[in-house]
CSV table of C-alpha atoms in Angstrom, one decimal:
chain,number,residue,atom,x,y,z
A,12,UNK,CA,9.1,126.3,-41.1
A,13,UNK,CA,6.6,125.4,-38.4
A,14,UNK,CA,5.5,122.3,-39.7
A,15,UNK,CA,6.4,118.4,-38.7
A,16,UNK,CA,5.7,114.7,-39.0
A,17,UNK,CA,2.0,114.7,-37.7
A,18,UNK,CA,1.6,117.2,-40.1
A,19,UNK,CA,3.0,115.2,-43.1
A,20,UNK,CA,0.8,111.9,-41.5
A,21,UNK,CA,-2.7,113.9,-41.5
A,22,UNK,CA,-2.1,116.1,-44.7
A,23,UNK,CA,-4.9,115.7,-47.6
A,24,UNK,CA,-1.4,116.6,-49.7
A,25,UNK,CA,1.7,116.1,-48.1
A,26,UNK,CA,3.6,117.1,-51.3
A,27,UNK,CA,2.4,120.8,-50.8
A,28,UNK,CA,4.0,121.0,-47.3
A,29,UNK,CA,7.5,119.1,-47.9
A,30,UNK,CA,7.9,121.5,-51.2
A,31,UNK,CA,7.5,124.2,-48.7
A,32,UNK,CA,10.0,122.7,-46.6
A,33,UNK,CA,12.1,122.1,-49.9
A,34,UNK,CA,11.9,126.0,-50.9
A,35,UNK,CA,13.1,127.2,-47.7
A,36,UNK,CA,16.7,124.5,-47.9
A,37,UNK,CA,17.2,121.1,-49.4
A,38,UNK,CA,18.4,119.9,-45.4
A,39,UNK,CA,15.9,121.6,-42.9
A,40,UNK,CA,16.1,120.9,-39.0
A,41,UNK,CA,12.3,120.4,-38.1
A,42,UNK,CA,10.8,121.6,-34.2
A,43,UNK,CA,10.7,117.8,-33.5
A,44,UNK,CA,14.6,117.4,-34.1
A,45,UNK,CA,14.6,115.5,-36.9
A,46,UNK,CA,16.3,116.8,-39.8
A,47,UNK,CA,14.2,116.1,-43.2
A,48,UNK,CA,16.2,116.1,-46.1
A,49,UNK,CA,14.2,117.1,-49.3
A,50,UNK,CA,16.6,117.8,-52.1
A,51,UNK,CA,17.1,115.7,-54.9
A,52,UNK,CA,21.2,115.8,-54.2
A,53,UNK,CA,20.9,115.7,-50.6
A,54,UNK,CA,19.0,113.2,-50.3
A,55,UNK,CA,21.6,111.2,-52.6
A,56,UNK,CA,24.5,112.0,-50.5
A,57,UNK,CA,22.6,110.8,-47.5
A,58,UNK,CA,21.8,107.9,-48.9
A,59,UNK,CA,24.9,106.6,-50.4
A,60,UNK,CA,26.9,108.0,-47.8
A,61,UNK,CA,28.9,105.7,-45.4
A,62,UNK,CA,29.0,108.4,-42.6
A,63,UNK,CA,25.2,107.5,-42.4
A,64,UNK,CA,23.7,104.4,-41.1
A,65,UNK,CA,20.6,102.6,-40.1
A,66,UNK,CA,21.7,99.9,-37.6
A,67,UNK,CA,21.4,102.7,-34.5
A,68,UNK,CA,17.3,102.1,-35.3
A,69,UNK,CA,17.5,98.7,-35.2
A,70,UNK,CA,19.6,99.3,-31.5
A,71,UNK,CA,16.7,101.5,-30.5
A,72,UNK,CA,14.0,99.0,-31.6
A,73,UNK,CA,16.1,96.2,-28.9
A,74,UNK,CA,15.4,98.7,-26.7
A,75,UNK,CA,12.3,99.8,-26.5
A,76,UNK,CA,10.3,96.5,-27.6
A,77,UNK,CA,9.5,93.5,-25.4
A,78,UNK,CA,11.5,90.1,-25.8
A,79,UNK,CA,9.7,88.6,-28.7
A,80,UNK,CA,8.9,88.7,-32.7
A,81,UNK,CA,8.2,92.6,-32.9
A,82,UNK,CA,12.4,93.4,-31.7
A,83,UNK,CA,14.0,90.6,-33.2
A,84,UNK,CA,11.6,91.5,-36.8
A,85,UNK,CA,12.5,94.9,-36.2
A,86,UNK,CA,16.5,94.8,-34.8
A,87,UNK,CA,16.9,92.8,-37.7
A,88,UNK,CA,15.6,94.0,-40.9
A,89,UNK,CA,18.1,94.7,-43.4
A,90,UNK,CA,17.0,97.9,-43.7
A,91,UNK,CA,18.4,98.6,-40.4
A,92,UNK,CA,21.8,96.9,-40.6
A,93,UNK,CA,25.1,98.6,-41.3
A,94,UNK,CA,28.4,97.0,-42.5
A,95,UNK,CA,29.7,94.4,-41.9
A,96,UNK,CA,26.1,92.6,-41.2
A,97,UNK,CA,24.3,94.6,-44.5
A,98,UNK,CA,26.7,93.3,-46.9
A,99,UNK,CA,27.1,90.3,-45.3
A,100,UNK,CA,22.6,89.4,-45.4
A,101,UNK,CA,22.4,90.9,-48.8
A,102,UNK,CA,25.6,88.9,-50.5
A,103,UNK,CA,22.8,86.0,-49.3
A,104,UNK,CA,20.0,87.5,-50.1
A,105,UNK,CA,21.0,88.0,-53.6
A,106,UNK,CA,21.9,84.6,-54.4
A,107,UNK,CA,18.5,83.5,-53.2
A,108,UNK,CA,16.2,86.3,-54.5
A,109,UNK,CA,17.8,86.5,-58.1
A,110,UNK,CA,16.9,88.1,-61.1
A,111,UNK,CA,16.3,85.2,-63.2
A,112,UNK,CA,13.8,83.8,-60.0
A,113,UNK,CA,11.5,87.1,-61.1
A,114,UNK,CA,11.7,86.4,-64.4
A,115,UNK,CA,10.3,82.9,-64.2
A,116,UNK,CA,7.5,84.2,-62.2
A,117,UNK,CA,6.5,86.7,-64.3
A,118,UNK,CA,4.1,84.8,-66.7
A,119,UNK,CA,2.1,83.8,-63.3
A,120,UNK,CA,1.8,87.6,-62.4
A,121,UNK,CA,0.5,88.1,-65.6
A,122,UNK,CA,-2.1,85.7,-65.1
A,123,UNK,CA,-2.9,86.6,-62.1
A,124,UNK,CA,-3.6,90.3,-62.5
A,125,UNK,CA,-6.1,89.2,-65.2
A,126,UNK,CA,-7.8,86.9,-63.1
A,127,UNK,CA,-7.7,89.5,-60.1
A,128,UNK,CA,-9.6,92.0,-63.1
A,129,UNK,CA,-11.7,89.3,-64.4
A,130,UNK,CA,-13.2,89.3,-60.6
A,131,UNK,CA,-14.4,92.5,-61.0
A,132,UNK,CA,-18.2,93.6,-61.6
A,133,UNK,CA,-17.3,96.3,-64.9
A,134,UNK,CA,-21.0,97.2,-64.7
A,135,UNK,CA,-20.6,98.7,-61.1
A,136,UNK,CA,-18.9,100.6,-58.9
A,137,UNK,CA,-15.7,98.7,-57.2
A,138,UNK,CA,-13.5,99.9,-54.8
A,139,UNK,CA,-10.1,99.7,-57.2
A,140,UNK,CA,-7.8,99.2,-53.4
A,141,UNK,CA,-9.9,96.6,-51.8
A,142,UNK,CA,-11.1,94.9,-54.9
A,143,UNK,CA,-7.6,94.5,-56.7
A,144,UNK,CA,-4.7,96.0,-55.3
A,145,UNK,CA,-4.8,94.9,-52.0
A,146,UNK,CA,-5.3,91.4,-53.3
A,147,UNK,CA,-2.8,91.2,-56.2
A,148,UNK,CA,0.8,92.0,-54.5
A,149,UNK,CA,0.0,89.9,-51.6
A,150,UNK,CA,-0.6,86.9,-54.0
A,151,UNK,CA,2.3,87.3,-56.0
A,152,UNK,CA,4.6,87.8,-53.1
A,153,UNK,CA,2.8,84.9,-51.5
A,154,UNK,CA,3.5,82.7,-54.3
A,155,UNK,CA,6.9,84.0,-55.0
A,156,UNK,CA,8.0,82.8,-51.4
A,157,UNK,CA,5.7,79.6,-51.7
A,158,UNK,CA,3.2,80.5,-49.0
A,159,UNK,CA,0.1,78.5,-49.2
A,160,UNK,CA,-3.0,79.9,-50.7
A,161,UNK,CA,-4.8,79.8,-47.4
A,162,UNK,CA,-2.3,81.4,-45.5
A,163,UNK,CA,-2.0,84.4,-48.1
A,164,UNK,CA,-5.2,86.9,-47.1
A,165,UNK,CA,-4.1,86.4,-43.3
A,166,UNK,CA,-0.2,87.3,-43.6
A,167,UNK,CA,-1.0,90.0,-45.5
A,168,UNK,CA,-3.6,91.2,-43.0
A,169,UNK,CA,-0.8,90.5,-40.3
A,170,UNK,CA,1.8,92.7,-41.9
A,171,UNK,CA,-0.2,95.2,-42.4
A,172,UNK,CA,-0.6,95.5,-38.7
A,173,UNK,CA,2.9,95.5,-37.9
A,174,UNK,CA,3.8,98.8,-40.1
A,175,UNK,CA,3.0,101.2,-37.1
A,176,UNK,CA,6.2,100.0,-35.6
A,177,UNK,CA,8.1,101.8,-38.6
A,178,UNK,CA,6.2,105.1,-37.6
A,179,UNK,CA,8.5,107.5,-35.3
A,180,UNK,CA,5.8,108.0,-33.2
A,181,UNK,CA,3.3,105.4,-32.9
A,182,UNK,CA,1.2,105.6,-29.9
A,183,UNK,CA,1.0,102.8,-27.3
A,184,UNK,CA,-2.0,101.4,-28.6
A,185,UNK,CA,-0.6,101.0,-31.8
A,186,UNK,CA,2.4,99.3,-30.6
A,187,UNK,CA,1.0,96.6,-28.5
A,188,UNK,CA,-1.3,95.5,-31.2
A,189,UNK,CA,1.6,95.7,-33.4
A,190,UNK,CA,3.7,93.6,-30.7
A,191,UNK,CA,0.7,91.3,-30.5
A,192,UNK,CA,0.5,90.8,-34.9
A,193,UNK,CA,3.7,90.3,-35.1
A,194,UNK,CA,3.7,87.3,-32.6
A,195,UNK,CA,1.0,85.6,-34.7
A,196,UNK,CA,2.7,86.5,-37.9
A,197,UNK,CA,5.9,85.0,-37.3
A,198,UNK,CA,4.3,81.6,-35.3
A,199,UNK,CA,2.6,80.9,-38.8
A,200,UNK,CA,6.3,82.0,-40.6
A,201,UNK,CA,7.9,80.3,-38.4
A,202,UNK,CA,5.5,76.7,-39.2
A,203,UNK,CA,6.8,77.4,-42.8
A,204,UNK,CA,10.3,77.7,-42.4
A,205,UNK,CA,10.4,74.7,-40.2
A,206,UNK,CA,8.9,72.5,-43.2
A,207,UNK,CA,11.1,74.0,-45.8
A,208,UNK,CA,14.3,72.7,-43.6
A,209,UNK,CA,12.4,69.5,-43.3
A,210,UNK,CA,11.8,69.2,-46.6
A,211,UNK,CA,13.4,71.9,-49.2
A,212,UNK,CA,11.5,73.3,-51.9
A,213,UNK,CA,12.4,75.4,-54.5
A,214,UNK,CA,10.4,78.3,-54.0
A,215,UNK,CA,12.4,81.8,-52.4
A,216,UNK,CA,11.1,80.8,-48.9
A,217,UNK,CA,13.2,77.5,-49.6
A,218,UNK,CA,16.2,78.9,-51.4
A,219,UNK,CA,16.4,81.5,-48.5
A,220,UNK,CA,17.1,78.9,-46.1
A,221,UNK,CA,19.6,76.5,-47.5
A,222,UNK,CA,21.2,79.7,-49.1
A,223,UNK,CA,24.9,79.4,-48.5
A,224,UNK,CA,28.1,81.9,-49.3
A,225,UNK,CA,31.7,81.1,-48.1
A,226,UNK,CA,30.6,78.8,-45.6
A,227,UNK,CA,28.1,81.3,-44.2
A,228,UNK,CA,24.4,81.3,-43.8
A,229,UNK,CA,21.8,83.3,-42.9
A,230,UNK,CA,20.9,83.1,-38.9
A,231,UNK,CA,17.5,82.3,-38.1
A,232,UNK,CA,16.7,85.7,-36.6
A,233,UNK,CA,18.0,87.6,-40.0
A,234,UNK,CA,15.7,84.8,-42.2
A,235,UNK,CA,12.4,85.6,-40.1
A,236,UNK,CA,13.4,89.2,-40.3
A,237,UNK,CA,13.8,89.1,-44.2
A,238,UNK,CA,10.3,86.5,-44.6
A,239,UNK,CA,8.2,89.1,-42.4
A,240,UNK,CA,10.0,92.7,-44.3
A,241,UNK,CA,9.4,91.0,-47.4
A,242,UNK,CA,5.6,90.4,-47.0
A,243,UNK,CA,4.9,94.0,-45.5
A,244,UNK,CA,7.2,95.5,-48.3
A,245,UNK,CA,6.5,93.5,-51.2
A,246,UNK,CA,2.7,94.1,-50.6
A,247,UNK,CA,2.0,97.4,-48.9
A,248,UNK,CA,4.0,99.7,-51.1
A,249,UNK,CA,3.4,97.8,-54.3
A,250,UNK,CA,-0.7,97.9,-53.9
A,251,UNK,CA,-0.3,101.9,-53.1
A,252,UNK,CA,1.8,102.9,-55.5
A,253,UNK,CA,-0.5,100.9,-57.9
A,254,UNK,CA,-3.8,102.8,-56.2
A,255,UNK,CA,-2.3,106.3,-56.2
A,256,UNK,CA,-0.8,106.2,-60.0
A,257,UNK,CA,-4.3,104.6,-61.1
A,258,UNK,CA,-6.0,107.3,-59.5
A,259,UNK,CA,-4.0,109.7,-60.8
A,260,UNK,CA,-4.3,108.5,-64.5
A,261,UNK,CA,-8.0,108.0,-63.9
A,262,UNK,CA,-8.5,111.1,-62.9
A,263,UNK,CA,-10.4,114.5,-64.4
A,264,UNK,CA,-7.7,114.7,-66.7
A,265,UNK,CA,-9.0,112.5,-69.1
A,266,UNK,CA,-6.3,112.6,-72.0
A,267,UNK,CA,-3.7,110.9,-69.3
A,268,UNK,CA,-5.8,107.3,-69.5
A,269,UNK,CA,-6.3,108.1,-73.0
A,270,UNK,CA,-2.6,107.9,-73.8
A,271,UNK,CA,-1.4,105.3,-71.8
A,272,UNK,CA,-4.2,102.7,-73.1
A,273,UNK,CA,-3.6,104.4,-77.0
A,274,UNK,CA,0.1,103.2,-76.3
A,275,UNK,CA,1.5,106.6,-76.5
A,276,UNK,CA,4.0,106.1,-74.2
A,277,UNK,CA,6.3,103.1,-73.3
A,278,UNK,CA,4.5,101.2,-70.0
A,279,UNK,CA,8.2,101.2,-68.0
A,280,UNK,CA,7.9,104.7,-68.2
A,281,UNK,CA,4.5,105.0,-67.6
A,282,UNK,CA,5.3,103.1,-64.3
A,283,UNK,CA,8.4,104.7,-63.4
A,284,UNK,CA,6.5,108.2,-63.3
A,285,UNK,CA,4.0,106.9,-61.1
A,286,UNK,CA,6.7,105.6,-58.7
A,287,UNK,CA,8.5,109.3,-59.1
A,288,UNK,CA,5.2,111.3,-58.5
A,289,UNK,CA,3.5,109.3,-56.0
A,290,UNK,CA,6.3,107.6,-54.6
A,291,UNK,CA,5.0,105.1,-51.9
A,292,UNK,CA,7.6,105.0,-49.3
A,293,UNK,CA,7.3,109.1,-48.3
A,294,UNK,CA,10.7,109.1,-46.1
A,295,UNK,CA,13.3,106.7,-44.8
A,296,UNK,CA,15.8,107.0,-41.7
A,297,UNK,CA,19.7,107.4,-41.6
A,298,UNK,CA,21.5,108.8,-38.4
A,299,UNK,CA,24.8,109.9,-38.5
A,300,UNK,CA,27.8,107.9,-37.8
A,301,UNK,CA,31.1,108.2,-36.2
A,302,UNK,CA,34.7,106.0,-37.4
A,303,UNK,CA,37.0,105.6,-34.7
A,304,UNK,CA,40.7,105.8,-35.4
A,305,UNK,CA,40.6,102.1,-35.7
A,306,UNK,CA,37.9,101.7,-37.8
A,307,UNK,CA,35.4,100.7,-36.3
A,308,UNK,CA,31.5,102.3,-36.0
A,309,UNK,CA,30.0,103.7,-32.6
A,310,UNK,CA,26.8,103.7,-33.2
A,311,UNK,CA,26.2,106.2,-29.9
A,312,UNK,CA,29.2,107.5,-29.1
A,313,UNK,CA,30.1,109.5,-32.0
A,314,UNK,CA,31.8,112.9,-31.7
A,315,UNK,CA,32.0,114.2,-35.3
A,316,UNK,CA,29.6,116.4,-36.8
A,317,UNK,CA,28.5,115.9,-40.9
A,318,UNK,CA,27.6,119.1,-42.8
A,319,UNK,CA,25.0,118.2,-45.7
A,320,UNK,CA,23.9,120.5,-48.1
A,321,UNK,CA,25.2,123.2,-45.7
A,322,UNK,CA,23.6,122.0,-42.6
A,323,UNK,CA,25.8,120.9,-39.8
A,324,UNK,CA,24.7,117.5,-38.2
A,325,UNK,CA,25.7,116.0,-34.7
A,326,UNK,CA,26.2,112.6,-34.2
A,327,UNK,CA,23.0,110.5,-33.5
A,328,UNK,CA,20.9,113.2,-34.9
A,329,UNK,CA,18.1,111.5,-37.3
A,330,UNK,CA,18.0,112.2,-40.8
A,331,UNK,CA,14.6,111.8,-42.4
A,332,UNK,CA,15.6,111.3,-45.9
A,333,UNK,CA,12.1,112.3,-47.6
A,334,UNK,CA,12.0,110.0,-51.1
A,335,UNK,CA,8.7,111.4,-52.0
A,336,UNK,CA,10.0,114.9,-51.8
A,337,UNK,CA,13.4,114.6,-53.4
A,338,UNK,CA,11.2,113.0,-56.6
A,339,UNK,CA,9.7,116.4,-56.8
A,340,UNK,CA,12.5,118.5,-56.7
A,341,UNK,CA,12.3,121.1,-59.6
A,342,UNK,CA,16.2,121.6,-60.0
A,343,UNK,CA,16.2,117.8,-61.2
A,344,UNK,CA,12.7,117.9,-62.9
A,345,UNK,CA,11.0,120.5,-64.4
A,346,UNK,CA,7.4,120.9,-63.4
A,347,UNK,CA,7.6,118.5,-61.0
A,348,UNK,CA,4.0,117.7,-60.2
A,349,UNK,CA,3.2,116.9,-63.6
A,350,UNK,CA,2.7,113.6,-65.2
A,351,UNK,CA,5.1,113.2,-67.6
A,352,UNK,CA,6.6,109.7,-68.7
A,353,UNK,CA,8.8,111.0,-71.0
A,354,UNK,CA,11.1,113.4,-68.7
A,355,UNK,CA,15.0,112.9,-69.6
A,356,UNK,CA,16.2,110.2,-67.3
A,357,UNK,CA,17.4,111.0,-63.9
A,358,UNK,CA,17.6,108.8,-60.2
A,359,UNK,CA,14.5,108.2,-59.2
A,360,UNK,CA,14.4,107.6,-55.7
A,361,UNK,CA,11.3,105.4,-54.8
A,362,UNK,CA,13.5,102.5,-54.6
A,363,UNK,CA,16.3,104.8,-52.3
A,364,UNK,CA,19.8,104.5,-53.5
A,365,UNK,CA,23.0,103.2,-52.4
A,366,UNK,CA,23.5,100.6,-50.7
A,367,UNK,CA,20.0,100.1,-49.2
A,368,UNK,CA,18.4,99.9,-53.1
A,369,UNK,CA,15.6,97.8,-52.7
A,370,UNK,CA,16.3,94.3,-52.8
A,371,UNK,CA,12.6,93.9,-54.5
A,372,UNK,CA,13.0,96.7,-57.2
A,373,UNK,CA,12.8,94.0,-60.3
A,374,UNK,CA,9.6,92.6,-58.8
């Protein structure tokens, strides 16, 4: 099928096209090279697979971006490490950003979503992204990592401009201005972690720095990398995947808001079909890997081809393993593109899966 990425970007719906894709094979080679993955069980296999990795982006970002905050951000995000480094960065991780940490916070998120509301004119028009959502997650991730309040609006704002790095084909102005925020961004991180190692706190920003396992730490690169993916990812896809499910219960069909607010349904499921339907993060990146006979991973060197689903993949080839679309699949659920919180359980894949599950899934 004839169509790719720009198409997807410019789309008024996106979902229409990749269930085209979808109908024609689960694993479809596009005209740009990539190869998007759009089954349910493909997209799986890809994702928990070891023969596919992440870390030859973060090789390609060292390449192509000037010395400075944008590559090391970028080389180093723990979305784009393989073993040994991923397991290694989220053994820490995880003893820093812990369960029982989200937990504590979540009487302050409670309070602060009906303060955010309380803001809001009810006798007018508001715009529901600018007036809450964008607000909300970039408070609550702000407070969970104890940035202070004045910093908050303008990290946010900062990370935000950074995302066109994570497009595959961001154009050169988008790039430099990118290059530029991310500068800024991680001079203002950077002041914070310096006072946290002066003087430790016990916020996540603080536990993330003296976080300690076997005698190893975090390196300063991996910690500024972790801070700046955490603002852009605790904030961005939280405040759209909030937007698009509001919109959609809010919409013409008026017996969806009617039902959630007339507790019909259980509000975990009512959030987890949002996530399904309008998944936030569309597609995420895996290119395939090659083992030598010692063990060890060539990132470019690889020889071996992997079939998926059928489709037979050459080393280095890019996998675009399409979230959104495998949520829609209608072997896994039936009528896909309706709202439907009570749908036998099954993977849902707006958090991915394996062993790149998002580190942020409980927030």
């Amino acid at each position: 099928m004839a169509i790719d990425l720009l198409d997807l970007a410019t789309a008024v719906d996106p979902h229409a096209l990749t269930a085209d894709l979808r109908a024609e094979a689960p694993v479809l080679r596009l005209p740009s090279g990539f190869v998007a993955v759009t089954g349910h069980a493909a997209a799986i296999e890809a994702l928990r697979s070891t023969r596919f990795g992440s870390s030859a982006i973060g090789a390609l970002y060292r390449d192509r971006l000037p010395e400075g905050a944008a590559r090391d951000e970028m080389s180093n995000r723990i979305n784009f490490l393989d073993p040994p480094d991923h397991p290694r960065v989220r053994r820490l991780v995880a003893k820093a950003f812990t369960p029982r940490r989200v937990a504590t916070l979540t009487p302050w998120i409670d309070r602060a979503a009906r303060d955010h509301a309380a803001t809001v004119d009810h006798t007018a028009a508001f715009d529901l992204l600018a007036d809450v959502a964008h607000l909300l997650p970039a408070h609550v991730i702000s407070e969970l990592l104890g940035v202070p309040v004045d910093d908050r609006h303008e990290l946010a704002r900062l990370a935000d401009a950074v995302v066109p790095l994570l497009s595959p084909t961001p154009s050169p102005e988008e790039v430099a201005a990118a290059v530029n925020a991310a500068e800024v961004m991680h001079a203002r991180l950077e002041a914070l972690v310096s006072q946290r190692r002066v003087s430790p706190s016990d916020d996540l920003l603080g536990a993330l720095v003296e976080v300690e396992d076997a005698g190893e730490r975090l390196e300063h690169a991996e910690l500024m990398s972790l801070v700046a993916t955490m603002y852009s990812a605790g904030h961005r896809t939280t405040r759209d995947a909030f937007v698009n499910g509001m919109a959609r219960l809010l919409s013409d069909d008026a017996a969806l808001w009617a039902r959630v607010v007339a507790a019909e349904w259980d509000l975990d499921a009512v959030a987890w079909e949002m996530l399904r339907l309008d998944t936030p993060t569309h597609y995420v990146a895996r290119v395939v890997r090659h083992e030598s006979a010692t063990g060890e991973v060539d990132e470019f060197g690889a020889v071996e081809t992997v079939e998926l689903a059928g489709v037979e993949i050459a080393p280095g080839e890019v996998l675009l393993v399409m979230l959104a679309a495998a949520n829609r699949d209608p072997s896994v659920f039936s009528n896909p593109d309706d709202f439907n919180p009570q749908r036998p359980p099954a993977p849902n894949l707006a958090f991915a899966y394996g062993p790149h599950y998002c580190l942020g899934a409980s927030l």
